[in-house]
Short mmCIF file of C-alpha atoms in Angstrom, two decimals:
data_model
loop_
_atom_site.label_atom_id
_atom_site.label_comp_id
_atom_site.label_asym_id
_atom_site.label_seq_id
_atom_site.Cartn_x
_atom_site.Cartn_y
_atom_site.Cartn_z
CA UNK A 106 64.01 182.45 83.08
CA UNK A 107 67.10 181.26 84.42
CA UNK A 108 69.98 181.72 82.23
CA UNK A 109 73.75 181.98 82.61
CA UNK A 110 75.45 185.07 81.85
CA UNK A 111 78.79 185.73 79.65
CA UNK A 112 80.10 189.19 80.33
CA UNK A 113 82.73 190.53 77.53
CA UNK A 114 85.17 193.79 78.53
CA UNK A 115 84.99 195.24 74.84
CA UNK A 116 83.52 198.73 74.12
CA UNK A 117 80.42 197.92 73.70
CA UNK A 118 79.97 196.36 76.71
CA UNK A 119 78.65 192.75 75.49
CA UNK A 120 76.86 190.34 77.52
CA UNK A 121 75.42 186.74 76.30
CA UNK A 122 72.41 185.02 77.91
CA UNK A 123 72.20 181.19 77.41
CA UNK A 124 69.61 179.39 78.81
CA UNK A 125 70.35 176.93 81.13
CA UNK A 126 68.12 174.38 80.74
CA UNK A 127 68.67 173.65 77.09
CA UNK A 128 72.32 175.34 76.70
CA UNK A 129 70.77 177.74 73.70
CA UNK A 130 72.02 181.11 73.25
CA UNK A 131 68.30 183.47 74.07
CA UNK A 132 70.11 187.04 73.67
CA UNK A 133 72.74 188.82 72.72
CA UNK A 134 72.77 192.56 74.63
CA UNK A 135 75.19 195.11 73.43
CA UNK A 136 75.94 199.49 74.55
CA UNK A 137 74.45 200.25 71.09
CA UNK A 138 71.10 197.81 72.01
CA UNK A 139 70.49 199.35 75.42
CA UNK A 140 70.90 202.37 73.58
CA UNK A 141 68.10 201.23 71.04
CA UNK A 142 65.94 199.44 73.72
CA UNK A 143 65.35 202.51 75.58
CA UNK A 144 64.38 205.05 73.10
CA UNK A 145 61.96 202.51 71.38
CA UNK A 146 60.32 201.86 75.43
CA UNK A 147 60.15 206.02 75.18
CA UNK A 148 58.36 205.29 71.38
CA UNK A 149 55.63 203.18 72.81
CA UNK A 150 55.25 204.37 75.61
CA UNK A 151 56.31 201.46 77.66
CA UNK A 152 58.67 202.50 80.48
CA UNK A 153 59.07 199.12 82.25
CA UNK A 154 59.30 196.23 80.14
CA UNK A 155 59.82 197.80 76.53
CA UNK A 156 57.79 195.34 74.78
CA UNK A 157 53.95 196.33 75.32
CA UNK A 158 52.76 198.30 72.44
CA UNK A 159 49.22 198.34 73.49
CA UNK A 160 49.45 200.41 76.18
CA UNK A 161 46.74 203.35 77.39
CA UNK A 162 49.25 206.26 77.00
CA UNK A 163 49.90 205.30 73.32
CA UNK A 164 45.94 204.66 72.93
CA UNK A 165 45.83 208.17 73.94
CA UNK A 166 48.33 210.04 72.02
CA UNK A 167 47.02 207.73 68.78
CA UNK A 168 42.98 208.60 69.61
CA UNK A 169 44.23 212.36 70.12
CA UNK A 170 46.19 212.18 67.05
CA UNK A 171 43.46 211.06 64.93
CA UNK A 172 40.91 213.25 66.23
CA UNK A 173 43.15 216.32 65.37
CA UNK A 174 43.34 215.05 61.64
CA UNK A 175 40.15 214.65 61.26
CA UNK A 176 39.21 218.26 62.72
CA UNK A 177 41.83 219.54 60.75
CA UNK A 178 40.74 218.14 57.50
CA UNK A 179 37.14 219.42 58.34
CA UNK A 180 38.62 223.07 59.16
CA UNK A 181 40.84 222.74 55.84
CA UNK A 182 37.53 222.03 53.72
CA UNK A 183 35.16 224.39 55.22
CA UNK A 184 38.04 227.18 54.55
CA UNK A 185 38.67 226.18 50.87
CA UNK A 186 38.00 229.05 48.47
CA UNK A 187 34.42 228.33 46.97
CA UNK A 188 34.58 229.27 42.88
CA UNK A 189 31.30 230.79 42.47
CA UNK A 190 29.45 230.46 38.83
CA UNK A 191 28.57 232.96 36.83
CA UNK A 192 26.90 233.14 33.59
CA UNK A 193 29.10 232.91 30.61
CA UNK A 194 29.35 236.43 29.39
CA UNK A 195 27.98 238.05 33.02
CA UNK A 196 30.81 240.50 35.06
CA UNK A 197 32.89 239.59 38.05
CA UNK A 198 30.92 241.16 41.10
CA UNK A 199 34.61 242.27 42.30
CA UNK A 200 35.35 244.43 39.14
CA UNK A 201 33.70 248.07 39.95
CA UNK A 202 31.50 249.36 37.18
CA UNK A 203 33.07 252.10 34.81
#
């Protein structure tokens, strides 16, 4: 969209977009938000445009994920220590006979 630019020489590097069609401010860009912007692109998995959440990779990672929950809750269950019942009054096969 086109849009005039204000560029600020403070620390953080600021720079203003207004639109100019309408003369409204559309973004304010900072150091610290560049900062921001690119680790959440690495979060989604979205290395161009940083705004796509849908994207295959992350479709990937999240099917992956769930599938090694859901073995892993299977493995956990089928490992689980089994009480076994005896009769009331019967001995514990583990105790040896005296």
């Amino acid at each position: 969209m086109p849009a005039w630019r204000a560029s600020f020489a403070d620390d953080d590097a600021t720079r203003i977009y207004v639109a100019a069609e309408t003369g409204r401010l559309t973004a304010v860009r900072t150091g610290t938000w560049r900062l921001y912007d690119f680790f959440w692109g690495l979060h989604i998995m979205d290395w161009t445009e940083h705004e796509r959440f849908n994207t295959p990779w992350l479709n990937a990672f999240a099917a992956g994920g769930l599938v090694f929950a859901v073995s892993g809750a299977i493995l956990l269950f089928m490992r689980w220590p089994r009480r076994s019942r005896r009769v009331a009054g019967g001995r514990n096969s583990r105790q040896g006979v005296a």
